[in-house]
Amino acid sequence: MEKGQVSGMKDGDKNGGAMQDLRAMVPTEFAEGIEMLPSAVVVMDINSRIRYVNRAFERRSGVARADAIGANLPELLSIDQGDYDACVTRIAEDRPWTGRWIAVLKTRPAWIQEVQASPMHNQGEVIDSVMLVIRDLTKEDSLAQRLSGDSSMTAINSLAAGVAHEINNPLSFIVGNVAYLVEEFERMRPSLGAELVEEWGEALDDLKEGAVRVRDIVQQLGGMVPDLDEGLGNIDLGALIDTTLALVQNQIRHRAHLVREYAGSNFAWTNASILSQVLLNLLLNAAESMDPGHADENELRLILRSGSEGRVTIEVRDSGRGITSEILPHIFDPFFSTKPVGDGTGMGLTVTRRLLTQLEGHITVRSTVGKGSSFIVSLPALDKSAPRRKSLTEDIPKRHNHVARILVVDDEHAVLRTVERILNKHDVVSCDEGEEALRLMQEHDFDIVFCDLMMPKMSGQELYQTVLERQPELAKHFVFITGGAFMADAIRFAKEVSNPVIEKPFTPVELRALVDLHVHTPPPPA
């Protein structure tokens, strides 16, 4: 069949002509088998004009054979041009191609396809056609989407937030008291002997370092919990990568040395929690591809750079075992895994790609057996840097000799004692539940109220709402303390309230700065 014959075919001849074309290209018995295959089959010419479709294509696409013959394939199925060009480039090299397309149909749901394309030659051994065998992955992809967002994932996220909250409560008085002891040690240093100064100084430094490390880990754990209400935001990708790396540092350091390449300051309009999950999956996979005990020889490289067309890319490159060409097309398939049975679900990369789709991102892979793999994530970029959030301790007036009257409300007695100790230059009153706090606020005037957000009897939010009704001016002086809110209403309240919110574990500097701020600066409107 010569080029141009398809476009000259009359509609009434298309059904019969298509089968004749197929029989001319393959033996008759193969043509009948192709017609009956459950997978869709398309034959197109070198100009992307369809010459043949089988019955499975008609059923799945909703496009009759008579309407498909002669149509331009990428236009008929609304296939992304970049994805289609990857196939055409490979075929032009006289090589088969395997990949994925998403067909956007007029009368049917989107059709997620795994496509195997093979060049076909005429008698002169010139490529004149392409045969496409299309496997329908729509149901599998739908299953992966449900699994990535089902109740079990929600339960895990809630558990992580709850664990962070419970650890932050005792950690707050550990960090606070360590900082207090360091301050007292510095004050007493001149009166101590040199030997005690050295010994106690080292012990306090070690204690402080350990407390800070635990604090950082817990904050990162809390930050990994996806917040569906958070939505998209202007995210510093370098900082996000570093935060995620800290969570898997132990898995990486025994297997590879880490290299960071951050080209400039890159921000993306994305969801930090969801992107953290994506990076976590890729980093763990990269670490597992390299054998432990050879960290000096193996390398895990994180590359962040500006891409083309207003996008930014994050590349996770390892020097591990690599992925064979037979396995590579299937790594995003649901439940596909090369690990032993029981070791992994085969859903990690499936979920990763689904999450990136939600972020308007995509992922590509390059791999060479024995040399390693590169997973490249592309995201929408921003042209301007994110506005810097001011620290609580910035622009605070220098401390005066004014003694503030402070109320502290927290159900953890050790937290109460810690705050009293840190703010011992002021008049501090403390209580462990909301009803007692209401009584104290009726009887005394307070310059500032430090209030825990989540308490068992009356929550900080409920206490605030009651005070807002009874003593609206005092409500302006509330400062909320949270160990990591994990209930939906508490999360929403912490975001919407105009009062300051500080995270446990807090430091003496933060608490004292907030006292100074409220004593010397007019409070915000309630």
CSV table of N, CA and C in Angstrom, one decimal, residues 251-258 282-302 316-322 370-373:
chain,number,residue,atom,x,y,z
A,251,GLN,N,19.7,5.1,56.7
A,251,GLN,CA,19.7,4.1,55.6
A,251,GLN,C,20.8,4.4,54.5
A,252,ILE,N,21.1,5.7,54.3
A,252,ILE,CA,22.0,6.1,53.3
A,252,ILE,C,23.4,6.0,53.7
A,253,ARG,N,23.8,6.4,54.9
A,253,ARG,CA,25.2,6.6,55.2
A,253,ARG,C,26.0,5.3,55.3
A,254,HIS,N,25.3,4.1,55.4
A,254,HIS,CA,26.0,2.9,55.4
A,254,HIS,C,26.2,2.3,54.0
A,255,ARG,N,25.5,2.9,53.0
A,255,ARG,CA,25.5,2.4,51.7
A,255,ARG,C,26.2,3.3,50.7
A,256,ALA,N,26.2,4.6,50.9
A,256,ALA,CA,26.7,5.5,49.9
A,256,ALA,C,27.1,6.9,50.5
A,257,HIS,N,28.0,7.6,49.9
A,257,HIS,CA,28.2,9.0,50.3
A,257,HIS,C,27.3,9.9,49.5
A,258,LEU,N,26.9,10.9,50.2
A,258,LEU,CA,25.9,11.8,49.6
A,258,LEU,C,26.5,13.0,49.0
A,282,LEU,N,11.8,7.7,46.5
A,282,LEU,CA,12.9,7.7,45.6
A,282,LEU,C,14.2,7.5,46.3
A,283,LEU,N,14.4,8.1,47.5
A,283,LEU,CA,15.6,8.0,48.2
A,283,LEU,C,15.8,6.6,48.8
A,284,LEU,N,14.7,6.1,49.3
A,284,LEU,CA,14.8,4.7,49.9
A,284,LEU,C,15.1,3.7,48.8
A,285,ASN,N,14.5,3.8,47.6
A,285,ASN,CA,14.8,2.9,46.5
A,285,ASN,C,16.2,3.1,46.1
A,286,ALA,N,16.7,4.3,46.0
A,286,ALA,CA,18.1,4.5,45.6
A,286,ALA,C,19.1,3.9,46.6
A,287,ALA,N,18.8,4.0,47.9
A,287,ALA,CA,19.6,3.4,48.9
A,287,ALA,C,19.6,1.9,48.8
A,288,GLU,N,18.5,1.3,48.6
A,288,GLU,CA,18.4,-0.1,48.6
A,288,GLU,C,19.0,-0.7,47.3
A,289,SER,N,19.3,0.1,46.3
A,289,SER,CA,19.9,-0.4,45.1
A,289,SER,C,21.4,-0.6,45.3
A,290,MET,N,22.0,-0.1,46.4
A,290,MET,CA,23.4,-0.1,46.6
A,290,MET,C,23.7,-1.0,47.9
A,291,ASP,N,24.6,-1.9,47.8
A,291,ASP,CA,24.9,-2.8,48.9
A,291,ASP,C,25.5,-2.1,50.1
A,292,PRO,N,25.2,-2.4,51.3
A,292,PRO,CA,25.8,-1.8,52.5
A,292,PRO,C,27.2,-2.1,52.6
A,293,GLY,N,28.0,-1.3,53.3
A,293,GLY,CA,29.4,-1.6,53.6
A,293,GLY,C,30.3,-1.0,52.6
A,294,HIS,N,29.8,-0.3,51.6
A,294,HIS,CA,30.7,0.2,50.5
A,294,HIS,C,30.3,1.7,50.3
A,295,ALA,N,30.2,2.4,51.4
A,295,ALA,CA,29.7,3.8,51.3
A,295,ALA,C,30.8,4.7,50.6
A,296,ASP,N,32.1,4.4,50.7
A,296,ASP,CA,33.1,5.2,50.0
A,296,ASP,C,33.0,5.0,48.5
A,297,GLU,N,32.6,3.8,48.0
A,297,GLU,CA,32.6,3.5,46.6
A,297,GLU,C,31.3,4.0,45.9
A,298,ASN,N,30.2,3.9,46.7
A,298,ASN,CA,28.8,4.2,46.1
A,298,ASN,C,28.5,5.7,46.3
A,299,GLU,N,27.7,6.2,45.4
A,299,GLU,CA,27.3,7.6,45.5
A,299,GLU,C,25.8,7.8,45.3
A,300,LEU,N,25.2,8.6,46.1
A,300,LEU,CA,23.9,9.1,45.9
A,300,LEU,C,23.9,10.6,45.7
A,301,ARG,N,23.5,11.0,44.5
A,301,ARG,CA,23.6,12.4,44.2
A,301,ARG,C,22.2,13.0,44.0
A,302,LEU,N,22.0,14.2,44.7
A,302,LEU,CA,20.8,14.9,44.6
A,302,LEU,C,21.1,16.2,43.8
A,316,VAL,N,17.3,12.3,41.4
A,316,VAL,CA,17.9,11.4,42.4
A,316,VAL,C,18.7,10.3,41.6
A,317,ARG,N,20.0,10.4,41.7
A,317,ARG,CA,20.9,9.6,40.9
A,317,ARG,C,21.8,8.7,41.8
A,318,ASP,N,21.7,7.4,41.6
A,318,ASP,CA,22.5,6.4,42.4
A,318,ASP,C,23.5,5.7,41.5
A,319,SER,N,24.5,5.1,42.2
A,319,SER,CA,25.5,4.3,41.4
A,319,SER,C,25.3,2.8,41.7
A,320,GLY,N,24.0,2.4,41.9
A,320,GLY,CA,23.6,1.1,42.3
A,320,GLY,C,23.6,0.1,41.1
A,321,ARG,N,22.8,-1.0,41.3
A,321,ARG,CA,22.8,-2.1,40.4
A,321,ARG,C,22.2,-1.8,39.0
A,322,GLY,N,21.3,-0.8,39.0
A,322,GLY,CA,20.7,-0.4,37.7
A,322,GLY,C,19.5,-1.3,37.5
A,370,GLY,N,24.5,-2.1,36.2
A,370,GLY,CA,25.9,-2.1,36.7
A,370,GLY,C,26.4,-0.7,37.0
A,371,LYS,N,25.7,0.4,36.5
A,371,LYS,CA,26.2,1.8,36.7
A,371,LYS,C,25.2,2.6,37.5
A,372,GLY,N,23.9,2.3,37.6
A,372,GLY,CA,23.0,3.0,38.4
A,372,GLY,C,21.8,3.5,37.7
A,373,SER,N,21.0,4.3,38.4
A,373,SER,CA,19.7,4.8,37.9
A,373,SER,C,19.6,6.3,38.2
